[in-house]
Amino acid sequence: GTLIWVNSTTSPLLTSENRLISCIKIVEDISKRKLAEEELRKSEDRYRAIFEHCGTSLLEIEDEVVTMVNKGFEYITGYSRADVEGKMIWHKLVAREDDLNRMKEYHRLRMSGSDLPPQTYEFVLKCKDGLEKSILISVGLADERGKSLVSLSDISEQKRI
């Protein structure tokens, strides 16, 4: 009485005159695959909710391109998702050349497997409207291909004080 998911394929057996003799039906139990797909969907939904509502500005970077941002990022920078995702190179967010050079070197070291670069440091961010903000950044590699998960916190007011 247990219900299962199946994939069904039917093929006709025909004579040389194209008359139907019989059919062959193959039925495959795909319940385990469907269960795994559902678990993956739940995991993706959970990850997306955490990413979107964690209370900080987050962005994902792959091959120097910003691939995903959350609402916190939009708030801090003034850029919308449509402005950024899949279109913007992260360098555009860095206001000062010395910060950019340091950040590139940190990334190069991180990719080489070195423990030398700090995960958390400061830089000056250039917002969409040209305004500059002091930012505390935290960077971690999300996978071995160099995808990075980046958290940004606006510390401009603390720096001013």
Short mmCIF file of N, CA and C in Angstrom, two decimals:
data_model
loop_
_atom_site.label_atom_id
_atom_site.label_comp_id
_atom_site.label_asym_id
_atom_site.label_seq_id
_atom_site.Cartn_x
_atom_site.Cartn_y
_atom_site.Cartn_z
N GLY A 1 0.79 -1.21 0.00
CA GLY A 1 0.00 0.00 0.00
C GLY A 1 0.83 1.27 0.00
N THR A 2 2.16 1.13 -0.04
CA THR A 2 3.01 2.32 -0.03
C THR A 2 3.02 2.97 -1.40
N LEU A 3 2.89 4.29 -1.43
CA LEU A 3 2.98 5.03 -2.68
C LEU A 3 4.43 5.36 -2.95
N ILE A 4 4.84 5.23 -4.22
CA ILE A 4 6.21 5.54 -4.61
C ILE A 4 6.18 6.40 -5.86
N TRP A 5 7.28 7.13 -6.08
CA TRP A 5 7.47 7.87 -7.31
C TRP A 5 8.08 6.94 -8.34
N VAL A 6 7.58 7.02 -9.59
CA VAL A 6 8.14 6.19 -10.65
C VAL A 6 8.37 7.02 -11.91
N ASN A 7 9.31 6.55 -12.70
CA ASN A 7 9.54 7.07 -14.05
C ASN A 7 9.13 5.95 -14.98
N SER A 8 8.24 6.25 -15.92
CA SER A 8 7.69 5.22 -16.79
C SER A 8 7.99 5.55 -18.24
N THR A 9 8.47 4.52 -18.99
CA THR A 9 8.75 4.66 -20.41
C THR A 9 8.04 3.52 -21.15
N THR A 10 7.36 3.87 -22.22
CA THR A 10 6.66 2.86 -23.02
C THR A 10 7.17 2.94 -24.46
N SER A 11 7.49 1.78 -25.02
CA SER A 11 7.95 1.71 -26.41
C SER A 11 7.12 0.67 -27.15
N PRO A 12 6.61 1.02 -28.33
CA PRO A 12 5.83 0.05 -29.10
C PRO A 12 6.74 -0.94 -29.84
N LEU A 13 6.25 -2.18 -30.00
CA LEU A 13 6.91 -3.17 -30.86
C LEU A 13 6.06 -3.28 -32.12
N LEU A 14 6.66 -2.96 -33.26
CA LEU A 14 5.91 -2.91 -34.51
C LEU A 14 6.42 -3.96 -35.49
N THR A 15 5.52 -4.38 -36.37
CA THR A 15 5.92 -5.29 -37.46
C THR A 15 6.60 -4.45 -38.53
N SER A 16 7.12 -5.11 -39.55
CA SER A 16 7.75 -4.38 -40.65
C SER A 16 6.73 -3.53 -41.40
N GLU A 17 5.43 -3.87 -41.24
CA GLU A 17 4.37 -3.08 -41.87
C GLU A 17 3.85 -2.00 -40.92
N ASN A 18 4.54 -1.75 -39.86
CA ASN A 18 4.17 -0.76 -38.84
C ASN A 18 2.88 -1.10 -38.10
N ARG A 19 2.60 -2.38 -37.93
CA ARG A 19 1.44 -2.80 -37.14
C ARG A 19 1.92 -3.09 -35.72
N LEU A 20 1.14 -2.65 -34.78
CA LEU A 20 1.49 -2.82 -33.38
C LEU A 20 1.36 -4.29 -32.98
N ILE A 21 2.43 -4.84 -32.44
CA ILE A 21 2.42 -6.21 -31.93
C ILE A 21 2.20 -6.17 -30.43
N SER A 22 2.96 -5.32 -29.81
CA SER A 22 2.94 -5.27 -28.35
C SER A 22 3.62 -3.98 -27.91
N CYS A 23 3.71 -3.78 -26.60
CA CYS A 23 4.42 -2.64 -26.04
C CYS A 23 5.35 -3.14 -24.94
N ILE A 24 6.44 -2.45 -24.79
CA ILE A 24 7.34 -2.72 -23.68
C ILE A 24 7.25 -1.52 -22.75
N LYS A 25 7.02 -1.79 -21.49
CA LYS A 25 6.92 -0.72 -20.50
C LYS A 25 8.00 -0.95 -19.46
N ILE A 26 8.76 0.12 -19.20
CA ILE A 26 9.80 0.07 -18.17
C ILE A 26 9.38 1.05 -17.08
N VAL A 27 9.32 0.54 -15.86
CA VAL A 27 8.95 1.37 -14.72
C VAL A 27 10.11 1.34 -13.73
N GLU A 28 10.59 2.55 -13.38
CA GLU A 28 11.73 2.67 -12.49
C GLU A 28 11.31 3.40 -11.22
N ASP A 29 11.63 2.86 -10.07
CA ASP A 29 11.35 3.49 -8.78
C ASP A 29 12.34 4.64 -8.59
N ILE A 30 11.82 5.88 -8.55
CA ILE A 30 12.68 7.05 -8.36
C ILE A 30 12.38 7.75 -7.02
N SER A 31 11.83 7.00 -6.10
CA SER A 31 11.46 7.58 -4.80
C SER A 31 12.66 8.16 -4.06
N LYS A 32 13.79 7.47 -4.07
CA LYS A 32 14.98 7.97 -3.38
C LYS A 32 15.47 9.27 -4.00
N ARG A 33 15.44 9.33 -5.33
CA ARG A 33 15.86 10.56 -6.01
C ARG A 33 14.93 11.71 -5.67
N LYS A 34 13.62 11.47 -5.67
CA LYS A 34 12.65 12.52 -5.35
C LYS A 34 12.82 13.00 -3.91
N LEU A 35 13.11 12.08 -3.00
CA LEU A 35 13.35 12.44 -1.60
C LEU A 35 14.61 13.30 -1.50
N ALA A 36 15.67 12.93 -2.21
CA ALA A 36 16.91 13.70 -2.21
C ALA A 36 16.68 15.09 -2.81
N GLU A 37 15.89 15.19 -3.87
CA GLU A 37 15.57 16.48 -4.48
C GLU A 37 14.82 17.37 -3.49
N GLU A 38 13.89 16.80 -2.75
CA GLU A 38 13.12 17.55 -1.77
C GLU A 38 14.03 18.04 -0.64
N GLU A 39 14.94 17.20 -0.18
CA GLU A 39 15.89 17.60 0.87
C GLU A 39 16.79 18.72 0.37
N LEU A 40 17.24 18.63 -0.88
CA LEU A 40 18.07 19.67 -1.47
C LEU A 40 17.29 20.99 -1.56
N ARG A 41 16.03 20.94 -1.97
CA ARG A 41 15.20 22.14 -2.05
C ARG A 41 15.05 22.78 -0.68
N LYS A 42 14.81 21.96 0.35
CA LYS A 42 14.68 22.49 1.71
C LYS A 42 15.99 23.13 2.17
N SER A 43 17.11 22.50 1.85
CA SER A 43 18.42 23.05 2.22
C SER A 43 18.66 24.38 1.51
N GLU A 44 18.33 24.45 0.22
CA GLU A 44 18.49 25.70 -0.52
C GLU A 44 17.60 26.79 0.04
N ASP A 45 16.35 26.46 0.39
CA ASP A 45 15.44 27.43 0.99
C ASP A 45 15.98 27.95 2.32
N ARG A 46 16.54 27.05 3.12
CA ARG A 46 17.11 27.42 4.42
C ARG A 46 18.32 28.34 4.21
N TYR A 47 19.21 27.97 3.29
CA TYR A 47 20.39 28.79 2.98
C TYR A 47 19.97 30.17 2.51
N ARG A 48 19.01 30.23 1.60
CA ARG A 48 18.55 31.51 1.06
C ARG A 48 17.95 32.38 2.16
N ALA A 49 17.17 31.80 3.06
CA ALA A 49 16.57 32.56 4.17
C ALA A 49 17.66 33.12 5.09
N ILE A 50 18.66 32.31 5.40
CA ILE A 50 19.77 32.77 6.25
C ILE A 50 20.52 33.88 5.54
N PHE A 51 20.82 33.70 4.27
CA PHE A 51 21.56 34.69 3.49
C PHE A 51 20.79 36.01 3.45
N GLU A 52 19.50 35.93 3.24
CA GLU A 52 18.69 37.14 3.06
C GLU A 52 18.41 37.88 4.37
N HIS A 53 18.23 37.14 5.46
CA HIS A 53 17.74 37.76 6.70
C HIS A 53 18.71 37.67 7.87
N CYS A 54 20.00 37.60 7.61
CA CYS A 54 20.98 37.40 8.69
C CYS A 54 21.28 38.68 9.46
N GLY A 55 20.81 39.82 8.99
CA GLY A 55 21.05 41.06 9.72
C GLY A 55 22.34 41.76 9.35
N THR A 56 23.00 41.30 8.31
CA THR A 56 24.22 41.96 7.83
C THR A 56 24.18 42.00 6.31
N SER A 57 25.08 42.75 5.73
CA SER A 57 25.19 42.84 4.29
C SER A 57 26.04 41.68 3.78
N LEU A 58 25.50 40.90 2.86
CA LEU A 58 26.23 39.75 2.32
C LEU A 58 26.27 39.81 0.81
N LEU A 59 27.39 39.33 0.27
CA LEU A 59 27.48 39.13 -1.15
C LEU A 59 28.32 37.90 -1.43
N GLU A 60 28.04 37.30 -2.55
CA GLU A 60 28.80 36.14 -3.02
C GLU A 60 29.54 36.57 -4.28
N ILE A 61 30.81 36.18 -4.35
CA ILE A 61 31.65 36.57 -5.48
C ILE A 61 32.25 35.31 -6.10
N GLU A 62 32.18 35.24 -7.43
CA GLU A 62 32.80 34.13 -8.15
C GLU A 62 33.51 34.69 -9.37
N ASP A 63 34.77 34.34 -9.54
CA ASP A 63 35.58 34.86 -10.66
C ASP A 63 35.51 36.39 -10.73
N GLU A 64 35.60 37.03 -9.59
CA GLU A 64 35.61 38.48 -9.43
C GLU A 64 34.26 39.15 -9.68
N VAL A 65 33.25 38.39 -10.10
CA VAL A 65 31.93 38.94 -10.38
C VAL A 65 31.02 38.71 -9.17
N VAL A 66 30.27 39.73 -8.80
CA VAL A 66 29.30 39.60 -7.71
C VAL A 66 28.12 38.80 -8.26
N THR A 67 27.90 37.62 -7.68
CA THR A 67 26.86 36.72 -8.21
C THR A 67 25.56 36.78 -7.42
N MET A 68 25.65 37.20 -6.15
CA MET A 68 24.43 37.24 -5.34
C MET A 68 24.64 38.26 -4.21
N VAL A 69 23.58 39.03 -3.93
CA VAL A 69 23.61 39.98 -2.81
C VAL A 69 22.31 39.86 -2.03
N ASN A 70 22.31 40.40 -0.80
CA ASN A 70 21.07 40.42 -0.03
C ASN A 70 20.59 41.85 0.16
N LYS A 71 19.48 42.01 0.86
CA LYS A 71 18.90 43.34 1.08
C LYS A 71 19.84 44.25 1.86
N GLY A 72 20.61 43.68 2.78
CA GLY A 72 21.58 44.47 3.54
C GLY A 72 22.61 45.12 2.64
N PHE A 73 23.05 44.40 1.63
CA PHE A 73 23.99 44.95 0.65
C PHE A 73 23.35 46.12 -0.09
N GLU A 74 22.11 45.94 -0.52
CA GLU A 74 21.41 47.01 -1.23
C GLU A 74 21.32 48.26 -0.35
N TYR A 75 21.05 48.05 0.93
CA TYR A 75 20.90 49.17 1.88
C TYR A 75 22.22 49.91 2.07
N ILE A 76 23.31 49.19 2.28
CA ILE A 76 24.60 49.83 2.54
C ILE A 76 25.15 50.53 1.30
N THR A 77 25.02 49.92 0.14
CA THR A 77 25.69 50.43 -1.07
C THR A 77 24.82 51.30 -1.97
N GLY A 78 23.50 51.13 -1.89
CA GLY A 78 22.61 51.85 -2.80
C GLY A 78 22.41 51.14 -4.13
N TYR A 79 23.15 50.06 -4.35
CA TYR A 79 22.99 49.28 -5.59
C TYR A 79 21.85 48.29 -5.41
N SER A 80 21.08 48.07 -6.45
CA SER A 80 20.03 47.05 -6.43
C SER A 80 20.62 45.73 -6.92
N ARG A 81 19.90 44.66 -6.67
CA ARG A 81 20.32 43.36 -7.19
C ARG A 81 20.49 43.41 -8.70
N ALA A 82 19.56 44.07 -9.37
CA ALA A 82 19.60 44.16 -10.84
C ALA A 82 20.86 44.88 -11.31
N ASP A 83 21.35 45.85 -10.52
CA ASP A 83 22.57 46.57 -10.87
C ASP A 83 23.80 45.67 -10.79
N VAL A 84 23.76 44.70 -9.89
CA VAL A 84 24.97 44.03 -9.45
C VAL A 84 25.08 42.57 -9.87
N GLU A 85 24.08 41.77 -9.57
CA GLU A 85 24.20 40.31 -9.71
C GLU A 85 24.52 39.88 -11.14
N GLY A 86 25.68 39.22 -11.26
CA GLY A 86 26.14 38.72 -12.55
C GLY A 86 26.70 39.79 -13.47
N LYS A 87 26.76 41.04 -13.00
CA LYS A 87 27.19 42.15 -13.85
C LYS A 87 28.40 42.91 -13.30
N MET A 88 28.48 43.06 -11.99
CA MET A 88 29.49 43.93 -11.41
C MET A 88 30.71 43.15 -10.92
N ILE A 89 31.88 43.67 -11.24
CA ILE A 89 33.12 43.16 -10.67
C ILE A 89 33.30 43.83 -9.32
N TRP A 90 33.69 43.06 -8.32
CA TRP A 90 33.75 43.58 -6.95
C TRP A 90 34.69 44.76 -6.81
N HIS A 91 35.68 44.91 -7.70
CA HIS A 91 36.64 46.01 -7.64
C HIS A 91 35.95 47.37 -7.66
N LYS A 92 34.81 47.44 -8.34
CA LYS A 92 34.08 48.72 -8.46
C LYS A 92 33.61 49.24 -7.11
N LEU A 93 33.51 48.36 -6.13
CA LEU A 93 33.04 48.76 -4.80
C LEU A 93 34.15 49.36 -3.94
N VAL A 94 35.39 49.22 -4.36
CA VAL A 94 36.53 49.66 -3.56
C VAL A 94 36.93 51.07 -3.98
N ALA A 95 36.89 52.01 -3.03
CA ALA A 95 37.12 53.42 -3.34
C ALA A 95 38.58 53.77 -3.51
N ARG A 96 39.47 53.08 -2.82
CA ARG A 96 40.87 53.48 -2.80
C ARG A 96 41.78 52.41 -3.40
N GLU A 97 42.72 52.87 -4.21
CA GLU A 97 43.63 51.97 -4.92
C GLU A 97 44.46 51.12 -3.96
N ASP A 98 44.94 51.71 -2.86
CA ASP A 98 45.75 50.94 -1.91
C ASP A 98 44.94 49.82 -1.27
N ASP A 99 43.65 50.10 -0.97
CA ASP A 99 42.76 49.05 -0.44
C ASP A 99 42.59 47.93 -1.47
N LEU A 100 42.38 48.33 -2.73
CA LEU A 100 42.15 47.35 -3.80
C LEU A 100 43.36 46.44 -3.96
N ASN A 101 44.54 47.02 -3.99
CA ASN A 101 45.76 46.21 -4.14
C ASN A 101 45.92 45.24 -2.98
N ARG A 102 45.67 45.71 -1.78
CA ARG A 102 45.77 44.85 -0.58
C ARG A 102 44.75 43.72 -0.64
N MET A 103 43.52 44.04 -1.04
CA MET A 103 42.46 43.03 -1.10
C MET A 103 42.74 41.98 -2.17
N LYS A 104 43.29 42.40 -3.31
CA LYS A 104 43.66 41.45 -4.36
C LYS A 104 44.75 40.50 -3.87
N GLU A 105 45.72 41.04 -3.14
CA GLU A 105 46.80 40.20 -2.60
C GLU A 105 46.25 39.22 -1.57
N TYR A 106 45.34 39.68 -0.71
CA TYR A 106 44.70 38.78 0.26
C TYR A 106 43.99 37.63 -0.47
N HIS A 107 43.28 37.96 -1.55
CA HIS A 107 42.56 36.92 -2.30
C HIS A 107 43.54 35.93 -2.92
N ARG A 108 44.62 36.45 -3.50
CA ARG A 108 45.62 35.58 -4.11
C ARG A 108 46.19 34.62 -3.07
N LEU A 109 46.51 35.13 -1.90
CA LEU A 109 47.03 34.28 -0.83
C LEU A 109 46.00 33.26 -0.37
N ARG A 110 44.75 33.70 -0.24
CA ARG A 110 43.67 32.79 0.18
C ARG A 110 43.53 31.63 -0.80
N MET A 111 43.60 31.96 -2.11
CA MET A 111 43.45 30.94 -3.15
C MET A 111 44.62 29.96 -3.17
N SER A 112 45.78 30.41 -2.70
CA SER A 112 46.95 29.53 -2.66
C SER A 112 46.92 28.61 -1.44
N GLY A 113 45.91 28.80 -0.58
CA GLY A 113 45.80 27.95 0.60
C GLY A 113 46.52 28.50 1.81
N SER A 114 47.02 29.70 1.70
CA SER A 114 47.76 30.33 2.80
C SER A 114 46.81 30.76 3.92
N ASP A 115 47.32 30.67 5.16
CA ASP A 115 46.58 31.16 6.32
C ASP A 115 46.97 32.59 6.65
N LEU A 116 47.83 33.20 5.85
CA LEU A 116 48.35 34.53 6.15
C LEU A 116 47.33 35.66 6.04
N PRO A 117 46.49 35.68 5.01
CA PRO A 117 45.62 36.86 4.90
C PRO A 117 44.55 36.86 6.00
N PRO A 118 44.26 38.04 6.54
CA PRO A 118 43.21 38.10 7.56
C PRO A 118 41.84 37.87 6.93
N GLN A 119 40.94 37.28 7.71
CA GLN A 119 39.57 37.12 7.23
C GLN A 119 38.79 38.40 7.41
N THR A 120 39.13 39.18 8.40
CA THR A 120 38.41 40.41 8.71
C THR A 120 39.38 41.59 8.69
N TYR A 121 38.99 42.63 7.98
CA TYR A 121 39.80 43.84 7.87
C TYR A 121 38.92 44.99 7.41
N GLU A 122 39.51 46.18 7.31
CA GLU A 122 38.75 47.37 6.91
C GLU A 122 39.14 47.82 5.51
N PHE A 123 38.19 48.50 4.84
CA PHE A 123 38.47 49.17 3.57
C PHE A 123 37.43 50.27 3.39
N VAL A 124 37.63 51.12 2.38
CA VAL A 124 36.69 52.19 2.08
C VAL A 124 35.87 51.79 0.86
N LEU A 125 34.55 51.72 1.04
CA LEU A 125 33.61 51.32 -0.01
C LEU A 125 33.08 52.55 -0.73
N LYS A 126 32.92 52.42 -2.03
CA LYS A 126 32.33 53.48 -2.84
C LYS A 126 30.90 53.08 -3.18
N CYS A 127 29.93 53.84 -2.68
CA CYS A 127 28.51 53.56 -2.90
C CYS A 127 28.08 53.99 -4.31
N LYS A 128 26.90 53.60 -4.68
CA LYS A 128 26.36 53.93 -6.00
C LYS A 128 26.31 55.44 -6.21
N ASP A 129 25.96 56.19 -5.16
CA ASP A 129 25.86 57.65 -5.26
C ASP A 129 27.21 58.35 -5.13
N GLY A 130 28.31 57.59 -5.04
CA GLY A 130 29.64 58.17 -4.92
C GLY A 130 30.10 58.37 -3.49
N LEU A 131 29.20 58.25 -2.53
CA LEU A 131 29.54 58.40 -1.13
C LEU A 131 30.51 57.29 -0.73
N GLU A 132 31.46 57.61 0.14
CA GLU A 132 32.41 56.61 0.63
C GLU A 132 32.07 56.26 2.06
N LYS A 133 32.17 54.97 2.39
CA LYS A 133 31.89 54.48 3.73
C LYS A 133 33.03 53.60 4.21
N SER A 134 33.32 53.71 5.50
CA SER A 134 34.29 52.80 6.12
C SER A 134 33.59 51.49 6.38
N ILE A 135 34.20 50.41 5.97
CA ILE A 135 33.57 49.09 6.03
C ILE A 135 34.48 48.10 6.75
N LEU A 136 33.88 47.29 7.60
CA LEU A 136 34.56 46.13 8.16
C LEU A 136 34.10 44.94 7.32
N ILE A 137 35.06 44.28 6.69
CA ILE A 137 34.74 43.19 5.77
C ILE A 137 35.22 41.87 6.38
N SER A 138 34.43 40.84 6.17
CA SER A 138 34.81 39.49 6.57
C SER A 138 34.65 38.60 5.34
N VAL A 139 35.74 37.91 4.96
CA VAL A 139 35.75 37.13 3.72
C VAL A 139 36.08 35.67 4.03
N GLY A 140 35.33 34.78 3.43
CA GLY A 140 35.62 33.35 3.53
C GLY A 140 35.43 32.69 2.18
N LEU A 141 36.26 31.70 1.89
CA LEU A 141 36.09 30.94 0.65
C LEU A 141 34.92 29.98 0.83
N ALA A 142 34.01 30.00 -0.13
CA ALA A 142 32.84 29.13 -0.07
C ALA A 142 33.12 27.77 -0.72
N ASP A 143 34.10 27.72 -1.63
CA ASP A 143 34.47 26.45 -2.25
C ASP A 143 35.87 26.54 -2.82
N GLU A 144 36.38 25.43 -3.32
CA GLU A 144 37.75 25.37 -3.80
C GLU A 144 37.96 26.07 -5.14
N ARG A 145 36.89 26.45 -5.82
CA ARG A 145 37.01 27.15 -7.10
C ARG A 145 37.22 28.65 -6.91
N GLY A 146 37.17 29.11 -5.68
CA GLY A 146 37.42 30.52 -5.44
C GLY A 146 36.19 31.35 -5.18
N LYS A 147 35.04 30.72 -5.06
CA LYS A 147 33.83 31.46 -4.73
C LYS A 147 33.97 31.96 -3.29
N SER A 148 33.69 33.25 -3.09
CA SER A 148 33.83 33.85 -1.77
C SER A 148 32.50 34.32 -1.24
N LEU A 149 32.33 34.20 0.06
CA LEU A 149 31.18 34.76 0.76
C LEU A 149 31.70 35.91 1.60
N VAL A 150 31.12 37.09 1.40
CA VAL A 150 31.64 38.32 1.98
C VAL A 150 30.55 39.00 2.80
N SER A 151 30.93 39.42 4.00
CA SER A 151 30.05 40.18 4.88
C SER A 151 30.60 41.59 5.02
N LEU A 152 29.73 42.59 4.90
CA LEU A 152 30.13 43.99 5.03
C LEU A 152 29.37 44.64 6.17
N SER A 153 30.08 45.37 7.02
CA SER A 153 29.45 46.14 8.10
C SER A 153 29.91 47.58 7.98
N ASP A 154 28.95 48.50 7.97
CA ASP A 154 29.26 49.92 7.89
C ASP A 154 29.75 50.40 9.26
N ILE A 155 31.01 50.80 9.33
CA ILE A 155 31.57 51.28 10.60
C ILE A 155 31.92 52.78 10.48
N SER A 156 31.31 53.46 9.54
CA SER A 156 31.60 54.88 9.29
C SER A 156 31.37 55.71 10.54
N GLU A 157 30.27 55.50 11.23
CA GLU A 157 29.94 56.28 12.42
C GLU A 157 30.94 56.02 13.54
N GLN A 158 31.31 54.77 13.74
CA GLN A 158 32.31 54.45 14.77
C GLN A 158 33.65 55.11 14.45
N LYS A 159 34.04 55.10 13.17
CA LYS A 159 35.29 55.72 12.75
C LYS A 159 35.24 57.24 12.97
N ARG A 160 34.09 57.83 12.67
CA ARG A 160 33.94 59.27 12.85
C ARG A 160 34.09 59.66 14.32
N ILE A 161 33.48 58.87 15.19
CA ILE A 161 33.54 59.13 16.63
C ILE A 161 34.97 58.94 17.11
#
